[in-house]
Coordinates of C-alpha atoms in Angstrom, one line a residue:
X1 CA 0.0 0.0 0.0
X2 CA 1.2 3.6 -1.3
X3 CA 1.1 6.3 1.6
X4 CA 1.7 9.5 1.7
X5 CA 1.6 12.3 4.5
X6 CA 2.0 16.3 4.4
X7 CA 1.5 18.8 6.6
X8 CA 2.3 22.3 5.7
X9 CA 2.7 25.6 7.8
X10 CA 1.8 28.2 5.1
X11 CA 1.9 32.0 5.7
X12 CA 0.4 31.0 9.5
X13 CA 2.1 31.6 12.5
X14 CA 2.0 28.0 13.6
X15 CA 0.6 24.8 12.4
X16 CA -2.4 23.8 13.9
X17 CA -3.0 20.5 11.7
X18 CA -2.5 17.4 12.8
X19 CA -2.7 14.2 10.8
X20 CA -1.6 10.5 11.1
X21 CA -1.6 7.2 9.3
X22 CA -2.2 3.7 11.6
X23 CA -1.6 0.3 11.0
X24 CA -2.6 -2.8 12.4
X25 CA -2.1 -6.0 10.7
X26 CA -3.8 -5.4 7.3
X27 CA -6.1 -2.6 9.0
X28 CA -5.4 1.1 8.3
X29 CA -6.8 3.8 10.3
X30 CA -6.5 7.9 9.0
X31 CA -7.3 10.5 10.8
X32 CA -6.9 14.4 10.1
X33 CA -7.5 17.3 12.3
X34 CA -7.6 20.8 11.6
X35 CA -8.0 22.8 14.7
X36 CA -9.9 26.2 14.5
X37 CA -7.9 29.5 14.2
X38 CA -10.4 31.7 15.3
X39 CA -10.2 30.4 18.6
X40 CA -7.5 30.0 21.3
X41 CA -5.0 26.3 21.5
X42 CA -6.7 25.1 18.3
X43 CA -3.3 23.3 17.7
X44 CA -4.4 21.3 21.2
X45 CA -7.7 20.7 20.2
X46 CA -6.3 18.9 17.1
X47 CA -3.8 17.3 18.9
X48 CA -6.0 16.1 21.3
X49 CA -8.5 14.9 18.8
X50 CA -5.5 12.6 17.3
X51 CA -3.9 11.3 19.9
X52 CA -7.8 9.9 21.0
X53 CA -7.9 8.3 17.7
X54 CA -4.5 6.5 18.2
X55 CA -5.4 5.1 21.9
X56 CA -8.7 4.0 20.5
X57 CA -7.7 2.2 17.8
X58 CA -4.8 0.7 19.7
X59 CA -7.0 -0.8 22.1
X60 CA -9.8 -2.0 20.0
X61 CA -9.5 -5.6 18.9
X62 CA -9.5 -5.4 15.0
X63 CA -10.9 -6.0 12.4
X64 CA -13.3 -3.2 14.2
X65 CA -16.8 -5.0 14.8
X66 CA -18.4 -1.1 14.5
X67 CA -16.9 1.3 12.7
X68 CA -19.6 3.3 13.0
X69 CA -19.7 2.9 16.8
X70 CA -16.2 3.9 16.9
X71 CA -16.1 7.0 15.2
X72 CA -18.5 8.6 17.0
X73 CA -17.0 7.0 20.7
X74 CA -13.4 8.9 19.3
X75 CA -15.4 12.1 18.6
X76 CA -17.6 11.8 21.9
X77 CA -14.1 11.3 23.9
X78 CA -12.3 14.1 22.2
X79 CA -15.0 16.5 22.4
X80 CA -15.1 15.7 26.5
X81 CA -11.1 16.6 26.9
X82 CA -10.8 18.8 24.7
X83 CA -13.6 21.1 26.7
X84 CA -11.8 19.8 29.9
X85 CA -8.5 21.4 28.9
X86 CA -10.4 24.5 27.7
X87 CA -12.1 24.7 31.3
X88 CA -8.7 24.0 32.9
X89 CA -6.8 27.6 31.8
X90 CA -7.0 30.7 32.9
X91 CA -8.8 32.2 30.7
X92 CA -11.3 29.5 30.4
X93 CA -10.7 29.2 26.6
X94 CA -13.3 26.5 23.7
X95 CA -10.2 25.0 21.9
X96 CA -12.2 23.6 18.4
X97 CA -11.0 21.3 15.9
X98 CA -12.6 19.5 13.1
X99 CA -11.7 15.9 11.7
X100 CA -11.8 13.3 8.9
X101 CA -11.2 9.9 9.9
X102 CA -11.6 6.5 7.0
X103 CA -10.8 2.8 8.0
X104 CA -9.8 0.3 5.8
X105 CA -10.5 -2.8 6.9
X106 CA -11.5 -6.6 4.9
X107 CA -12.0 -5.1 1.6
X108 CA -14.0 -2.0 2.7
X109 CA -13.5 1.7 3.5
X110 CA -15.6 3.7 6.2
X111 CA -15.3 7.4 6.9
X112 CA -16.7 9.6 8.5
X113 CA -16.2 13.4 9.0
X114 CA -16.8 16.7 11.4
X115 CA -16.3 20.3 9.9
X116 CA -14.8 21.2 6.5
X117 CA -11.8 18.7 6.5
X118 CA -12.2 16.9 3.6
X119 CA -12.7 12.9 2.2
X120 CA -12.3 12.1 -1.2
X121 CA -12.1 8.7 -3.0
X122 CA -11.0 8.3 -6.6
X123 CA -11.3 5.4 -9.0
X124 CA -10.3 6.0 -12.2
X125 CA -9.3 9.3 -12.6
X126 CA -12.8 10.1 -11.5
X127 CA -13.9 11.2 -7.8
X128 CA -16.2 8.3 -7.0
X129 CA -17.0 10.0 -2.8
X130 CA -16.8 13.0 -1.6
X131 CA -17.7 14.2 2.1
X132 CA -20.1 17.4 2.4
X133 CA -18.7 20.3 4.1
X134 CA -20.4 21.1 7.5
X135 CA -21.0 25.0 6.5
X136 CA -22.7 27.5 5.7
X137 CA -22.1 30.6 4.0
X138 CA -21.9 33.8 5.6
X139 CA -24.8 36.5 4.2
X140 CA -23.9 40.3 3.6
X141 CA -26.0 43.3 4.6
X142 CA -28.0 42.8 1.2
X143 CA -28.6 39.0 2.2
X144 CA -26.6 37.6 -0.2
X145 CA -24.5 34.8 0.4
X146 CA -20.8 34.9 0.1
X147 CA -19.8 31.4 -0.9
X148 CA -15.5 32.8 -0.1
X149 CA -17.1 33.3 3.3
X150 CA -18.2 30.2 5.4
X151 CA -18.9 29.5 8.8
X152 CA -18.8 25.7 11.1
X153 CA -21.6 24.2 11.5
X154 CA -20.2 21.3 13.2
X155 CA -16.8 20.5 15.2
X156 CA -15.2 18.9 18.0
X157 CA -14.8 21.1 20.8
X158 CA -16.0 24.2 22.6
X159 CA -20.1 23.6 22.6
X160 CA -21.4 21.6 25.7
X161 CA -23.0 18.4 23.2
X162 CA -20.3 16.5 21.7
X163 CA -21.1 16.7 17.7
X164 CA -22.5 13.4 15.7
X165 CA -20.3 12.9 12.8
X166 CA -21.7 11.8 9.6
X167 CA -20.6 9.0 9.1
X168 CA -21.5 7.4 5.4
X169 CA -22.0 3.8 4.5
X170 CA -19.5 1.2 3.8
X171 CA -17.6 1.2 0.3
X172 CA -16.1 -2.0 -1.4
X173 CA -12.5 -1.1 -2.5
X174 CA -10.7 -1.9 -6.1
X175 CA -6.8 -1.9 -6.0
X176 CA -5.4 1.6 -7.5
X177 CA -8.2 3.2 -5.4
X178 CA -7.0 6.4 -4.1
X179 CA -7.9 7.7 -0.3
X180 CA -7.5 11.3 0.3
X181 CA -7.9 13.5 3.4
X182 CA -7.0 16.7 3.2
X183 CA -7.8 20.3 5.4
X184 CA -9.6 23.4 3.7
X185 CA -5.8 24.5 3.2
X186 CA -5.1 22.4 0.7
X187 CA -9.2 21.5 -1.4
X188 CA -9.8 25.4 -1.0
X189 CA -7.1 26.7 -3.1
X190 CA -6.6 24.1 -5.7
X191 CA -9.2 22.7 -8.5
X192 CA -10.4 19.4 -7.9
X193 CA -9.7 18.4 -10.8
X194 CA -5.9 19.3 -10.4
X195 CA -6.2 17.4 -7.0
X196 CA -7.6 13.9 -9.3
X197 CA -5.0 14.3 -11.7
X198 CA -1.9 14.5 -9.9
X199 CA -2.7 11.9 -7.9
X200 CA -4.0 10.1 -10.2
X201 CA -0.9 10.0 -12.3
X202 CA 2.0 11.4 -10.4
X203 CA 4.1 8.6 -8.0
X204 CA 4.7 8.3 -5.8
X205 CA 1.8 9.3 -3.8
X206 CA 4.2 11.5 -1.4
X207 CA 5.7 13.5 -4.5
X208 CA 2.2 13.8 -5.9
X209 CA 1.2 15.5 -2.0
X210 CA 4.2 17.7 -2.3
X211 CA 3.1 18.9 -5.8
X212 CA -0.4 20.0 -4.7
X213 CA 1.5 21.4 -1.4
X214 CA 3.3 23.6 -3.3
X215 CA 0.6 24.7 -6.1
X216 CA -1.7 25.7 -2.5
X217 CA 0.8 27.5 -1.4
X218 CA 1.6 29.4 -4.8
X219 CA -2.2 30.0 -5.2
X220 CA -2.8 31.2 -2.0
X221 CA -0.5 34.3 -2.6
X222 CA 1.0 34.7 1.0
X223 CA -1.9 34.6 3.2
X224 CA -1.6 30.3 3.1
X225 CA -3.4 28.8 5.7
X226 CA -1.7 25.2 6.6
X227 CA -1.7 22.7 4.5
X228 CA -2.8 18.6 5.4
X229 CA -3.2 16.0 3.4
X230 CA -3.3 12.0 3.5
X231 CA -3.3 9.6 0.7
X232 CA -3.3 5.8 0.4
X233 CA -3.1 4.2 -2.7
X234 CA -4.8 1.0 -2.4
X235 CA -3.6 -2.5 -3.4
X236 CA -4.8 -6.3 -3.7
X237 CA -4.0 -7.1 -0.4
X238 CA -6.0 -4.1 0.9
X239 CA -9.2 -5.8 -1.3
X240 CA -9.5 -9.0 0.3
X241 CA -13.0 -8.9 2.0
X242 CA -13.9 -11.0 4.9
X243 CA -18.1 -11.8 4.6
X244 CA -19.1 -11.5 8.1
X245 CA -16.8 -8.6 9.0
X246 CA -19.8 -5.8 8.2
X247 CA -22.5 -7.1 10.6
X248 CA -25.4 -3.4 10.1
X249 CA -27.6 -4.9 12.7
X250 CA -24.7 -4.8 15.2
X251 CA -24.1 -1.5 14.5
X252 CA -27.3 0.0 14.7
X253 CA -28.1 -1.8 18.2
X254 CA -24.8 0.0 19.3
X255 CA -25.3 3.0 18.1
X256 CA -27.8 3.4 20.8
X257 CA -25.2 3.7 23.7
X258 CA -24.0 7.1 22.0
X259 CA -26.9 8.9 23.3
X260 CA -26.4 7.6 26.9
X261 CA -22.4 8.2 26.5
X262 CA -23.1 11.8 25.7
X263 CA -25.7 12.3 28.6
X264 CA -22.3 11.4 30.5
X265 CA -20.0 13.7 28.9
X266 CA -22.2 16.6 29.4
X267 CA -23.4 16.3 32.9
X268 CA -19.1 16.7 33.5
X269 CA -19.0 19.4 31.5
X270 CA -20.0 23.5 32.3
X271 CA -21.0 25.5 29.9
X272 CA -18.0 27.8 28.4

């Protein structure tokens, strides 16, 4: 399996990205954070958000029974410390961060997603999945809306409720299918087609990140914002599917704890 990781400062003062790539036996876990710089320690709240992912998926037995289940119990938990630190400072800051997580696992990919952090799949030179932005955009005094100007609906830190990801169905994988995750820093500056076509045909997958690195940057014209990005390239060994290992009915009867788990969460959390 082709991987590739970037993460890119740009014209910011410092990076508040974080993004990592996890392995376990022939399971792959991504995760990509972009914490929030219109509020204080978003670099933490990214952080934070990651280094949940990485405990979680160390300790869960794999192949992961509930994806589905487990994306939203990394969310629930990051969402609790990352208010906790926020409540812990003086200032009592609402560190925010948003994040795009995919597991491969027996032949499948799952993903699911908070903010404007971005999922993409692409299968022959085509984008086959996308994610949907969680934002709006912002109106002027005439009402109209200024699609350069968006605002969060939805991220992992500072409100009280933690957030429920969407999180989108199960998708068989080919080999040469190509996983990207990437923050606003890199999808809002460059075409998406200029984002299919170098990776498509550029390799490796690290010198094809690199290349859309630097065109961001370039495009951006010195007011960058940081630049993530993740990419697998998959392979045959990455295809092999396992026919009980997606198990819906399991899921669903688990995703019923989530509303009990965040009863929890809140009822140790103040308001900020």
């Amino acid at each position: 399996m082709d991987a590739a990781r970037i993460s890119l400062q740009g014209d910011r003062s410092n990076n508040q990205d974080r993004c990592a790539i996890f392995y376990s036996g022939k399971s792959c876990f991504m995760v990509l954070a972009d914490g929030l710089g219109g509020h204080p320690k978003g670099e933490v709240a990214a952080h934070i958000m990651l280094s949940v992912c990485e405990q979680m998926y160390a300790k869960t037995p794999k192949p992961i029974s509930s994806p589905r289940f487990f994306f939203h119990h990394c969310v629930a938990h990051a969402h609790k410390l990352i208010n906790q630190y926020g409540q812990s400072q003086t200032p009592i800051v609402a560190p925010r961060t948003t994040v795009v997580m995919a597991l491969i696992q027996d032949g499948y990919c799952y993903w699911s997603y908070a903010g404007d952090s971005r999922f993409y799949l692409i299968r022959d030179n085509s984008i086959v999945l996308q994610s949907t932005d969680h934002s709006v955009a912002h109106r002027g005094s005439n009402g109209e809306e200024n699609p350069g100007n968006r605002a969060l609906t939805r991220c992992v830190g500072g409100q009280r409720s933690a957030p429920m990801p969407s999180t989108e169905p199960p998708f068989p994988l080919q080999p040469n299918d190509i996983l990207l995750l990437c923050s606003d820093g890199l999808w809002g500056q460059l075409p998406g087609q200029q984002l299919v076509e170098t990776l498509w045909n550029v390799f490796p997958l690290q010198k094809a990140l690199h290349m859309l690195g630097s065109a961001a940057e370039k495009n951006a014209q010195t007011r960058s914002d940081n630049i993530s990005a993740l990419s697998v390239r998959v392979d045959a060994s990455s295809c092999g599917v396992d026919a009980g290992a997606y198990t819906g009915d399991t899921e669903n009867e688990l995703l019923s704890a989530i509303d009990h788990l965040n009863t929890l969460i809140t009822q140790n959390i103040p308001e900020t």
